[in-house]
Coordinates of C-alpha atoms in Angstrom, one line a residue:
Chain R
M8 CA 0.0 0.0 0.0
S9 CA 1.3 3.4 -0.8
M10 CA 2.4 5.6 2.1
I11 CA 2.7 9.4 2.4
F12 CA 4.9 10.6 5.3
G13 CA 4.6 7.2 6.9
V14 CA 0.8 7.2 6.8
P15 CA -1.1 4.9 4.5
L16 CA -2.7 6.8 1.6
A17 CA -6.1 5.3 2.4
V18 CA -6.0 6.6 6.0
L19 CA -4.8 10.0 4.9
S20 CA -7.4 10.5 2.3
G21 CA -10.1 9.1 4.7
Q22 CA -9.1 11.7 7.3
L23 CA -9.0 14.4 4.6
L24 CA -12.5 13.5 3.5
I25 CA -13.7 13.7 7.1
G26 CA -11.9 17.0 7.3
I27 CA -13.6 18.4 4.2
I28 CA -17.0 17.3 5.6
N29 CA -16.3 19.0 8.9
G30 CA -15.1 22.0 7.0
A31 CA -18.4 22.0 5.0
F32 CA -20.2 22.3 8.3
Y33 CA -17.9 25.0 9.6
A34 CA -18.5 26.8 6.3
L35 CA -22.3 26.6 6.5
L36 CA -22.3 27.7 10.1
S37 CA -19.9 30.6 9.7
L38 CA -21.7 31.7 6.6
G39 CA -25.0 32.0 8.6
L40 CA -23.1 33.9 11.3
A41 CA -21.7 36.2 8.7
V42 CA -25.0 36.9 7.0
I43 CA -26.6 37.8 10.4
F44 CA -23.6 39.9 11.4
G45 CA -23.8 41.8 8.2
L46 CA -27.2 43.3 8.8
L47 CA -27.8 43.0 12.5
K48 CA -24.2 43.6 13.7
I49 CA -24.6 40.9 16.3
I50 CA -22.9 37.6 16.9
N51 CA -25.6 35.0 17.2
F52 CA -24.7 32.9 20.2
A53 CA -27.8 30.9 19.6
H54 CA -26.4 29.6 16.3
G55 CA -25.2 26.3 17.8
A56 CA -28.6 25.8 19.3
M57 CA -30.2 26.4 15.9
Y58 CA -27.9 23.9 14.3
M59 CA -28.8 21.4 17.0
L60 CA -32.5 22.2 16.5
G61 CA -32.2 21.4 12.8
A62 CA -30.8 18.0 13.6
M63 CA -33.3 17.3 16.5
T64 CA -36.3 18.3 14.4
T65 CA -35.1 15.9 11.6
V66 CA -34.9 13.0 14.0
L67 CA -38.1 13.8 15.9
M68 CA -40.1 14.4 12.7
F69 CA -39.0 11.0 11.4
D70 CA -39.7 9.2 14.7
Y71 CA -43.1 10.7 15.4
L72 CA -44.5 11.7 12.0
G73 CA -42.5 9.5 9.6
V74 CA -41.2 12.6 7.7
N75 CA -38.5 11.4 5.4
Y76 CA -35.0 12.9 4.9
W77 CA -35.8 14.9 1.8
V78 CA -38.8 16.6 3.3
A79 CA -36.9 17.3 6.5
L80 CA -34.1 18.8 4.4
L81 CA -36.6 21.5 3.4
L82 CA -39.0 21.5 6.4
A83 CA -36.5 21.6 9.3
P84 CA -34.7 24.8 8.0
L85 CA -38.1 26.4 7.4
L86 CA -39.4 25.6 10.9
V87 CA -36.2 26.7 12.6
G88 CA -36.0 29.8 10.4
A89 CA -39.5 30.7 11.4
F90 CA -38.6 30.2 15.0
G91 CA -35.6 32.5 14.4
V92 CA -38.0 35.2 13.0
V93 CA -40.1 34.9 16.1
I94 CA -37.0 35.4 18.3
E95 CA -35.9 38.3 16.3
Y96 CA -39.4 39.9 16.3
F97 CA -40.2 39.4 20.0
L98 CA -36.8 39.6 21.6
L99 CA -33.9 41.0 19.5
R100 CA -36.0 43.8 18.1
R101 CA -36.7 45.2 21.6
I102 CA -33.1 46.0 22.2
A103 CA -32.1 46.9 18.7
G104 CA -31.0 50.4 19.7
Q105 CA -28.8 49.3 22.6
D106 CA -25.2 48.3 22.7
H107 CA -24.6 45.1 20.6
I108 CA -23.2 43.4 23.6
Y109 CA -26.7 43.1 24.9
S110 CA -28.1 41.3 21.9
L111 CA -25.1 38.9 22.1
L112 CA -26.0 38.2 25.7
L113 CA -29.6 37.8 24.8
T114 CA -28.9 35.2 22.2
F115 CA -26.6 33.4 24.7
G116 CA -29.6 33.3 27.1
V117 CA -31.8 32.0 24.4
A118 CA -29.3 29.2 23.6
L119 CA -29.2 28.2 27.3
I120 CA -33.0 28.0 27.4
I121 CA -33.3 25.9 24.2
S122 CA -30.5 23.4 25.0
G123 CA -31.5 23.2 28.7
V124 CA -35.1 22.4 27.9
L125 CA -34.2 19.8 25.3
V126 CA -31.6 18.2 27.7
N127 CA -34.5 17.7 30.1
W128 CA -36.7 16.1 27.5
F129 CA -34.2 13.9 25.7
G130 CA -31.1 13.6 27.9
V131 CA -27.6 14.1 26.7
S132 CA -27.2 10.7 25.1
G133 CA -27.4 10.7 21.3
L134 CA -30.6 10.0 19.4
R135 CA -30.4 7.6 16.5
Y136 CA -31.3 8.6 13.0
T137 CA -31.2 5.9 10.3
M138 CA -29.5 6.9 7.0
P139 CA -31.9 7.0 4.1
D140 CA -31.6 3.8 1.9
V141 CA -30.3 5.7 -1.1
F142 CA -27.2 6.7 0.7
K143 CA -26.3 3.2 2.0
G144 CA -23.0 1.9 0.7
G145 CA -20.4 3.8 -1.3
V146 CA -18.0 3.7 -4.1
N147 CA -14.4 2.5 -4.2
L148 CA -12.2 5.2 -5.7
G149 CA -9.2 3.0 -5.9
F150 CA -7.2 4.8 -3.2
M151 CA -10.1 5.1 -0.8
F152 CA -13.7 4.2 0.0
M153 CA -16.1 7.0 -0.5
P154 CA -19.5 6.5 1.3
Y155 CA -22.3 8.0 -0.8
Y156 CA -23.7 10.1 2.1
R157 CA -20.4 11.8 2.7
A158 CA -20.2 12.8 -1.0
W159 CA -23.7 14.1 -0.8
V160 CA -23.0 16.2 2.3
I161 CA -20.1 17.9 0.5
V162 CA -22.1 18.5 -2.7
A163 CA -25.2 19.8 -0.8
A164 CA -23.1 22.1 1.4
L165 CA -21.2 23.5 -1.5
V166 CA -24.4 24.1 -3.5
V167 CA -26.1 25.9 -0.6
C168 CA -22.9 28.0 0.1
F169 CA -22.6 28.9 -3.5
G170 CA -26.3 29.7 -3.7
T171 CA -26.1 32.0 -0.7
W172 CA -23.1 33.7 -2.1
F173 CA -24.9 34.2 -5.5
M174 CA -28.0 35.5 -3.8
I175 CA -26.1 38.1 -1.7
E176 CA -23.6 39.2 -4.3
K177 CA -25.6 39.0 -7.6
T178 CA -29.3 39.5 -6.9
K179 CA -31.5 42.5 -6.1
L180 CA -32.4 41.1 -2.7
G181 CA -28.7 40.7 -2.0
A182 CA -28.1 44.3 -3.1
Y183 CA -30.7 45.4 -0.5
L184 CA -28.9 43.3 2.1
R185 CA -25.5 44.8 1.3
A186 CA -27.0 48.3 1.2
G187 CA -28.6 47.6 4.6
T188 CA -25.2 46.6 5.9
E189 CA -23.8 50.0 4.9
D190 CA -26.5 52.3 6.0
S191 CA -29.9 50.9 7.0
Q192 CA -31.4 54.3 7.8
L193 CA -30.8 55.5 4.3
M194 CA -32.3 52.3 3.0
Q195 CA -35.4 52.9 5.1
G196 CA -35.6 56.3 3.6
F197 CA -35.7 54.8 0.1
G198 CA -38.9 52.9 1.1
I199 CA -37.5 49.5 1.8
N200 CA -39.0 47.7 4.8
V201 CA -35.8 47.3 6.8
P202 CA -37.4 45.7 9.9
L203 CA -38.8 43.0 7.7
L204 CA -35.5 42.6 6.0
I205 CA -33.8 42.2 9.4
S206 CA -36.3 39.5 10.5
L207 CA -35.9 37.6 7.3
T208 CA -32.1 37.9 7.5
Y209 CA -32.0 36.5 11.0
G210 CA -34.4 33.7 9.9
F211 CA -32.3 32.9 6.9
G212 CA -29.1 32.8 8.9
V213 CA -30.5 30.4 11.4
A214 CA -32.1 28.4 8.6
L215 CA -28.6 27.8 7.2
A216 CA -27.5 26.5 10.6
A217 CA -30.6 24.2 10.7
F218 CA -29.7 23.0 7.2
A219 CA -26.3 22.0 8.5
G220 CA -28.1 20.3 11.3
V221 CA -30.2 18.1 9.0
L222 CA -27.1 17.2 7.0
A223 CA -25.4 16.2 10.3
A224 CA -28.2 14.1 11.6
P225 CA -27.3 10.8 9.9
I226 CA -23.5 11.0 10.6
Y227 CA -23.1 12.7 13.9
S228 CA -24.6 11.8 17.2
V229 CA -27.7 14.0 17.6
T230 CA -27.9 15.4 21.2
P231 CA -29.2 18.7 22.7
V232 CA -25.6 19.7 23.5
M233 CA -24.1 19.0 20.0
G234 CA -24.3 22.7 19.1
S235 CA -22.2 24.4 21.8
A236 CA -18.8 22.9 21.2
T237 CA -19.2 23.2 17.5
L238 CA -20.2 26.8 17.9
I239 CA -17.0 27.7 19.7
T240 CA -15.0 26.1 17.0
V241 CA -16.9 28.0 14.4
F242 CA -16.2 31.2 16.3
A243 CA -12.5 30.5 16.0
V244 CA -13.0 29.9 12.3
V245 CA -14.8 33.2 12.0
V246 CA -12.0 35.0 13.8
I247 CA -9.5 33.4 11.5
G248 CA -11.4 34.3 8.3
G249 CA -13.0 37.6 9.3
M250 CA -16.6 38.2 8.5
G251 CA -15.9 40.7 5.8
S252 CA -16.6 38.5 2.9
I253 CA -19.1 35.6 2.2
G254 CA -16.5 33.8 0.0
G255 CA -13.9 34.2 2.8
A256 CA -16.2 32.5 5.3
I257 CA -16.7 29.5 3.0
I258 CA -13.1 29.0 2.1
T259 CA -11.8 29.4 5.7
G260 CA -14.4 26.9 6.9
I261 CA -13.4 24.2 4.5
L262 CA -9.7 25.0 5.0
M263 CA -9.9 24.7 8.8
G264 CA -11.8 21.3 8.4
V265 CA -9.0 20.0 6.2
I266 CA -6.3 21.2 8.7
E267 CA -8.2 19.5 11.5
G268 CA -8.3 16.3 9.5
L269 CA -4.6 16.4 8.7
T270 CA -3.8 16.9 12.3
K271 CA -5.9 13.9 13.2
T272 CA -3.7 11.8 10.9
F273 CA -0.3 13.1 11.9
Y274 CA -0.7 14.1 15.5
P275 CA -4.1 13.1 17.0
P276 CA -3.8 14.6 20.5
A277 CA -3.7 18.1 19.0
S278 CA -6.7 17.7 16.6
S279 CA -9.3 19.3 18.9
A280 CA -7.0 22.3 19.6
V281 CA -5.5 22.9 16.2
I282 CA -8.1 25.4 14.9
F283 CA -7.7 27.4 18.0
L284 CA -3.9 27.4 17.6
V285 CA -4.3 28.6 14.0
M286 CA -6.5 31.4 15.4
V287 CA -3.7 32.4 17.8
L288 CA -1.2 32.5 15.0
V289 CA -3.6 34.6 12.8
L290 CA -4.1 37.0 15.7
M291 CA -0.4 37.3 16.1
F292 CA 0.6 37.8 12.4
R293 CA -2.6 39.0 10.7
P294 CA -4.9 40.4 13.3
S295 CA -7.7 41.4 11.0
G296 CA -8.1 37.9 9.8
L297 CA -7.3 36.2 6.5
F298 CA -10.1 37.8 4.6
G299 CA -11.0 40.6 7.1
K300 CA -11.2 44.2 6.3
E301 CA -12.1 45.4 9.7
A302 CA -9.7 45.5 12.6
Chain Q
M26 CA -18.9 90.8 44.7
S27 CA -22.2 89.2 45.6
Q28 CA -21.6 86.7 42.8
S29 CA -18.4 85.4 44.3
V30 CA -20.1 85.0 47.7
N31 CA -22.8 83.1 45.9
S32 CA -20.4 80.7 44.3
A33 CA -18.6 80.2 47.6
D34 CA -21.9 79.3 49.1
I35 CA -22.6 76.8 46.3
H36 CA -19.2 75.3 46.7
K37 CA -19.8 74.9 50.5
A38 CA -23.1 73.3 49.8
I39 CA -21.6 70.9 47.4
V40 CA -18.8 70.0 49.9
Q41 CA -21.5 69.4 52.6
E42 CA -23.6 67.3 50.2
Q43 CA -20.5 65.3 49.4
A44 CA -19.8 64.8 53.1
V45 CA -23.3 63.6 53.7
Q46 CA -23.0 61.2 50.8
D47 CA -19.7 59.9 52.1
R48 CA -21.1 59.4 55.6
K49 CA -24.1 57.5 54.1
K50 CA -21.7 55.2 52.2
L51 CA -19.5 54.7 55.2
I52 CA -22.5 53.7 57.3
L53 CA -23.7 51.3 54.5
N54 CA -20.3 49.7 54.2
G55 CA -20.0 49.4 58.0
V56 CA -23.4 47.7 58.2
L57 CA -22.4 45.3 55.4
L58 CA -19.1 44.5 57.1
L59 CA -20.9 43.7 60.4
I60 CA -23.3 41.4 58.6
L61 CA -20.4 39.6 56.9
L62 CA -18.5 39.2 60.2
A63 CA -21.5 37.8 61.9
A64 CA -22.9 35.7 59.0
P65 CA -21.1 32.4 59.8
L66 CA -22.8 32.3 63.2
M67 CA -26.1 31.8 61.4
I68 CA -25.3 30.4 57.9
Y69 CA -23.1 27.4 57.0
P70 CA -19.6 29.0 56.5
V71 CA -18.8 26.8 53.4
F72 CA -21.9 28.2 51.6
L73 CA -20.8 31.7 52.5
M74 CA -17.3 31.1 51.3
K75 CA -18.8 29.9 48.0
I76 CA -20.6 33.1 47.6
L77 CA -17.5 35.1 48.5
C78 CA -15.4 33.3 46.0
F79 CA -17.9 33.8 43.2
A80 CA -18.4 37.4 44.3
L81 CA -14.7 38.0 43.9
F82 CA -14.8 36.3 40.6
A83 CA -17.6 38.6 39.5
V84 CA -15.9 41.7 40.9
A85 CA -12.8 40.8 38.8
F86 CA -14.9 40.2 35.7
N87 CA -16.8 43.5 36.2
L88 CA -13.6 45.5 36.3
L89 CA -13.2 44.5 32.6
F90 CA -16.8 44.3 31.5
G91 CA -18.5 46.9 33.6
F92 CA -15.8 49.5 33.8
T93 CA -13.7 49.0 30.6
G94 CA -16.5 47.8 28.3
L95 CA -14.6 44.6 27.3
L96 CA -16.8 41.5 27.3
S97 CA -14.6 38.5 28.0
F98 CA -16.2 35.2 27.3
G99 CA -13.2 33.3 28.7
H100 CA -12.9 34.2 32.3
A101 CA -13.5 30.6 33.4
A102 CA -9.9 29.9 32.1
F103 CA -8.5 32.1 34.9
L104 CA -10.7 30.7 37.6
A105 CA -9.7 27.2 36.6
T106 CA -6.0 28.0 36.2
G107 CA -5.9 29.5 39.7
G108 CA -7.7 26.5 41.1
Y109 CA -5.7 23.8 39.4
T110 CA -2.3 25.4 40.1
T111 CA -3.1 25.9 43.8
G112 CA -4.6 22.5 44.1
Y113 CA -1.6 20.8 42.4
L114 CA 1.0 22.6 44.5
L115 CA -0.8 22.1 47.8
S116 CA -1.4 18.4 47.1
N117 CA 2.1 17.6 46.0
Y118 CA 4.4 19.8 48.1
S119 CA 3.5 19.4 51.7
G120 CA 6.0 22.0 52.8
L121 CA 4.1 24.7 51.2
T122 CA 1.9 26.9 53.3
T123 CA -1.6 27.6 52.0
E124 CA -1.0 31.3 51.2
M125 CA 2.0 30.3 49.1
G126 CA -0.2 28.0 47.1
I127 CA -2.8 30.6 46.6
I128 CA -0.2 33.2 45.5
A129 CA 1.2 30.8 43.0
G130 CA -2.2 30.1 41.6
T131 CA -2.9 33.8 41.3
L132 CA 0.4 34.3 39.5
A133 CA -0.3 31.5 37.0
A134 CA -3.7 33.1 36.2
T135 CA -1.9 36.5 35.9
L136 CA 0.5 35.0 33.4
L137 CA -2.2 33.4 31.4
G138 CA -4.2 36.6 31.5
T139 CA -1.3 38.5 30.0
G140 CA -1.2 36.1 27.1
F141 CA -5.0 36.3 26.6
A142 CA -4.9 40.1 26.8
L143 CA -2.1 40.6 24.3
L144 CA -3.9 38.4 21.8
S145 CA -7.4 39.5 22.3
I146 CA -7.0 43.2 22.3
R147 CA -5.9 42.9 18.6
R148 CA -9.6 42.6 17.8
Q149 CA -12.5 44.7 19.0
G150 CA -16.1 44.5 20.0
I151 CA -17.8 41.2 19.5
Y152 CA -14.6 39.7 18.0
F153 CA -13.0 40.3 21.4
A154 CA -15.7 38.1 23.0
M155 CA -15.2 35.4 20.4
V156 CA -11.4 35.4 20.7
T157 CA -11.5 35.1 24.5
L158 CA -14.1 32.3 24.3
A159 CA -11.9 30.4 21.8
L160 CA -8.8 30.9 23.9
A161 CA -10.6 29.7 27.0
Q162 CA -11.7 26.6 25.0
L163 CA -8.0 25.9 24.2
V164 CA -7.2 26.1 27.9
F165 CA -10.2 23.8 28.6
F166 CA -8.8 21.2 26.1
F167 CA -5.4 21.5 27.8
F168 CA -6.9 20.7 31.2
V169 CA -8.9 17.8 29.8
Q170 CA -5.9 16.2 28.3
S171 CA -3.1 16.9 30.8
G172 CA -2.8 14.3 33.5
F173 CA -2.3 16.5 36.5
T174 CA -5.8 17.8 36.6
G175 CA -7.4 14.4 36.9
G176 CA -9.3 14.9 33.7
E177 CA -13.0 14.3 34.0
D178 CA -12.7 13.2 37.6
G179 CA -11.2 16.4 38.7
M180 CA -8.7 17.0 41.5
H181 CA -9.9 15.8 44.9
G182 CA -8.7 16.0 48.5
I183 CA -6.7 19.2 48.2
P184 CA -5.4 19.9 51.7
R185 CA -6.4 23.2 53.2
G186 CA -3.3 23.2 55.3
E187 CA -2.2 26.0 57.6
L188 CA -2.2 29.7 56.9
L189 CA 1.3 31.2 57.5
G190 CA 2.2 27.8 59.0
F191 CA 0.1 28.2 62.2
I192 CA -3.5 29.0 61.5
N193 CA -5.4 25.8 60.9
L194 CA -7.7 26.2 57.9
E195 CA -9.4 22.8 58.4
N196 CA -11.5 24.8 60.8
N197 CA -14.3 26.4 58.8
M198 CA -14.4 29.6 60.9
N199 CA -10.7 30.2 60.4
M200 CA -11.1 29.5 56.7
Y201 CA -14.1 31.9 56.5
Y202 CA -12.4 34.8 58.0
F203 CA -9.4 34.3 55.8
V204 CA -11.5 34.2 52.7
L205 CA -13.5 37.3 53.9
T206 CA -10.2 39.2 54.5
V207 CA -8.9 38.4 51.1
F208 CA -12.3 39.4 49.6
I209 CA -12.4 42.7 51.4
V210 CA -8.9 43.6 50.4
C211 CA -9.6 42.8 46.8
Y212 CA -12.9 44.7 46.8
L213 CA -11.1 47.8 48.2
L214 CA -8.4 47.4 45.7
V215 CA -10.9 47.4 42.8
Q216 CA -12.6 50.4 44.4
R217 CA -9.3 52.1 44.4
V218 CA -8.5 51.1 40.9
V219 CA -11.8 52.3 39.6
S220 CA -11.6 55.7 41.2
S221 CA -8.0 56.3 40.3
P222 CA -6.9 58.3 37.2
F223 CA -6.2 54.9 35.6
G224 CA -9.8 53.9 36.3
Q225 CA -11.1 57.1 34.8
V226 CA -9.3 56.3 31.6
L227 CA -10.8 52.9 31.6
K228 CA -14.3 54.5 31.8
A229 CA -13.3 56.8 29.0
I230 CA -12.3 53.8 26.9
K231 CA -15.7 52.3 27.6
Q232 CA -17.7 55.3 26.7
N233 CA -15.8 56.4 23.6
E234 CA -12.6 54.6 22.6
P235 CA -11.7 56.6 19.5
R236 CA -12.0 59.8 21.6
A237 CA -9.7 58.3 24.3
V238 CA -7.2 57.5 21.5
S239 CA -7.4 61.0 20.1
L240 CA -6.8 62.4 23.5
G241 CA -3.4 60.7 23.4
Y242 CA -4.0 57.7 25.6
N243 CA -2.3 54.5 24.7
V244 CA -5.6 52.6 24.9
D245 CA -4.1 49.2 24.3
R246 CA -1.9 49.5 27.3
Y247 CA -4.8 50.4 29.6
K248 CA -6.8 47.6 28.2
V249 CA -4.1 45.0 28.8
L250 CA -3.5 46.2 32.3
A251 CA -7.2 46.1 33.1
F252 CA -7.4 42.6 31.6
V253 CA -4.4 41.4 33.6
I254 CA -5.7 42.7 36.9
S255 CA -9.1 41.2 36.2
A256 CA -7.5 37.8 35.3
A257 CA -5.3 37.9 38.4
L258 CA -8.3 38.5 40.7
A259 CA -10.3 35.8 38.9
G260 CA -7.4 33.4 39.4
L261 CA -7.2 34.3 43.1
A262 CA -11.0 33.5 43.4
G263 CA -10.3 30.1 41.8
S264 CA -7.3 29.4 44.0
M265 CA -9.3 30.1 47.2
K266 CA -12.3 28.2 45.9
S267 CA -10.1 25.1 45.4
V268 CA -8.8 25.4 48.9
V269 CA -12.3 25.9 50.4
F270 CA -13.9 23.0 48.6
Q271 CA -10.6 21.0 48.5
L272 CA -11.6 20.3 44.9
A273 CA -10.8 21.6 41.4
S274 CA -12.8 20.3 38.5
L275 CA -13.4 20.9 34.8
N276 CA -16.6 22.7 35.6
D277 CA -14.5 25.7 36.5
A278 CA -12.9 25.7 33.0
H279 CA -16.0 25.2 31.0
W280 CA -17.5 28.0 28.9
H281 CA -20.6 27.6 31.0
M282 CA -18.7 29.2 33.9
S283 CA -17.7 32.1 31.8
G284 CA -21.4 32.6 31.0
E285 CA -22.3 32.3 34.7
V286 CA -20.0 35.1 35.7
I287 CA -21.4 37.3 33.0
L288 CA -24.9 36.6 34.4
M289 CA -23.8 37.4 38.0
T290 CA -22.4 40.7 36.9
L291 CA -25.4 41.6 34.7
V292 CA -28.0 40.7 37.3
G293 CA -26.3 42.5 40.1
G294 CA -25.5 45.6 38.0
M295 CA -22.6 46.0 35.7
G296 CA -20.3 49.0 36.2
T297 CA -21.3 49.3 39.9
L298 CA -19.0 48.2 42.7
L299 CA -21.5 46.3 44.7
G300 CA -23.4 44.9 41.8
P301 CA -21.3 41.8 41.1
V302 CA -21.4 40.9 44.8
V303 CA -25.2 41.1 44.9
G304 CA -25.4 39.3 41.6
A305 CA -23.1 36.4 42.8
T306 CA -25.1 36.1 46.0
F307 CA -28.3 36.0 44.0
V308 CA -27.1 33.4 41.4
V309 CA -25.5 31.1 43.9
N310 CA -28.6 31.2 46.1
I311 CA -30.9 30.6 43.1
E312 CA -28.8 27.6 42.0
Y313 CA -28.8 26.2 45.5
Q314 CA -32.5 26.6 46.0
L315 CA -33.3 25.1 42.6
S316 CA -31.0 22.2 43.2
Q317 CA -32.9 21.3 46.3
G318 CA -36.4 21.4 44.9
A319 CA -38.5 19.8 42.1
L320 CA -36.9 22.1 39.6
R321 CA -33.4 20.8 40.0
D322 CA -33.2 19.7 36.4
W323 CA -34.3 23.1 35.1
V324 CA -31.4 25.2 36.5
D325 CA -29.9 25.9 33.0
P326 CA -33.1 27.0 31.3
I327 CA -34.1 29.1 34.3
L328 CA -30.7 30.8 34.3
G329 CA -31.1 31.4 30.6
G330 CA -34.5 32.9 31.3
I331 CA -33.0 35.2 33.9
F332 CA -30.4 36.2 31.3
V333 CA -33.1 37.1 28.7
L334 CA -35.2 38.9 31.3
T335 CA -32.3 40.9 32.6
V336 CA -31.2 42.0 29.2
L337 CA -34.7 42.9 28.1
A338 CA -36.0 44.6 31.2
F339 CA -33.3 45.3 33.9
R340 CA -30.2 46.2 32.0
S341 CA -28.8 48.1 35.0
G342 CA -29.2 45.2 37.3
I343 CA -30.4 45.0 40.9
V344 CA -28.0 47.6 42.3
G345 CA -28.4 49.8 39.3
E346 CA -32.2 49.8 39.6
V347 CA -32.0 50.4 43.4
Q348 CA -29.7 53.4 42.7
K349 CA -32.1 54.8 40.2
F350 CA -35.0 54.3 42.6
V351 CA -33.1 56.0 45.5
K352 CA -32.1 58.9 43.2
K353 CA -35.6 59.4 42.1
N354 CA -37.4 59.2 45.4
M355 CA -34.9 60.2 48.0
G356 CA -32.4 62.4 46.1

């Protein structure tokens, strides 16, 4: 068997694949954070909880209502997105004029409530979600075995990331969003319903997180606490990439996943810490982030 | 001529008013001190010490958050570093007196705080919160993996030992008065820091950082120093906590703890001296009461609810609201 740096090729490429998949999740989550940050100027601490809600809804809808994977892929983000709109409308909007620190703390409180309640209902042990039949098995690529589902996750995440980028950079709605980022008062003056736009943006951002949750349900253990650790990693990714550009968020996410995968192959004990170490290096040598414009 | 007499009168009135205010404050502080001195006669001292340790933790956090406007989401790292260092030293070097162990723990947290500060002040606003949270997570991973902390089991049976080599701290009363003394000294220190010229600059940074920069202040240096003092005091709180409970665990390093200290400060009243103390007392009590009753599994969501409620309706916290009330009705 061929070896690279003393590691069998199959192991290396397997870890790389897992890295790319993790990276796809980081990309989807940091993308959502960046979209919300753009217009609302807040960091959504409830993002991990929304990701978890996406996965939990998928499992619960299947267990109790028999809703299949494809419907969940559409329905779960819609439901969680609607929930996000409710949170924005009833909570975040009330403190819109205040220091942004308060909205950050508010979303943190919301995250505590959501995960706390679900821990009480379902415990912290993982719920089981059976993989849809279509995705069972995989294909042998010669140097490694590629499970179908993993391939699907990468494709789906990339399509959604690209779609979001396209919508924000190339469509009229996206132009409104970008204009709102620059000067929302002026936009309001032009007759655009900014409060509605803000609600929808928050809803869309958390829907992206929920979409990542649905993708995660068949391969990760679905628990009420699955979001919090992931979210902290995503924060590090966001600090590394900077939230200045949508494309930057996507690239950084995937890159960090790959670096994590490589570390797992060559020096496993550091794999959980490596992204944070990269963040420290970035802060030391390029404090505004790889793609960041702001300090 | 008459005008200058007038202004002299006004000046006199202001001085008198100030004296009255100062006397009121002195009486209030005296009463509080008496209560704290007498408290262990009525309430279980270990519970009181828990409150004092968390109060110190929150006071330390508030110096950064309430007075400088920097929201650190990683203060658990300092609490845990203080606790683990002190616990490790006292458990493994029997020749060490307790205060040496506590000083060493505080120094370790100070060192870590310096590192955190130098990295995190490179980004501002919400990035600052994310950076501190991520750095604290790195520290958490370190504690999980390194052997000396006992990993998931934590560090047990830390000896309380003897203070200065002759005061037996196994006695809860001795321990309590030691913790109380440290707490009061730190509280007065923070009071002094906040009212000093240095503290005024911190407040200026909080209110308008670009303006502070344009007035010629080296803002970064002030921020770093405030961060380091805050980290040191948080570490001291952790060190004492590990001695009081003879236990240091991963709970102290978890991001949950960083959130809890934010809640204490917010509920009590950020930017006030007494606020974090009141907040810590409130949160520790709530957690204790809930853990005894039928709602013991609902502590997290209830704390989350208090968080949301405070942010929405009582942003100035308990002490802040009381101050407003007093000013309105008795001022």
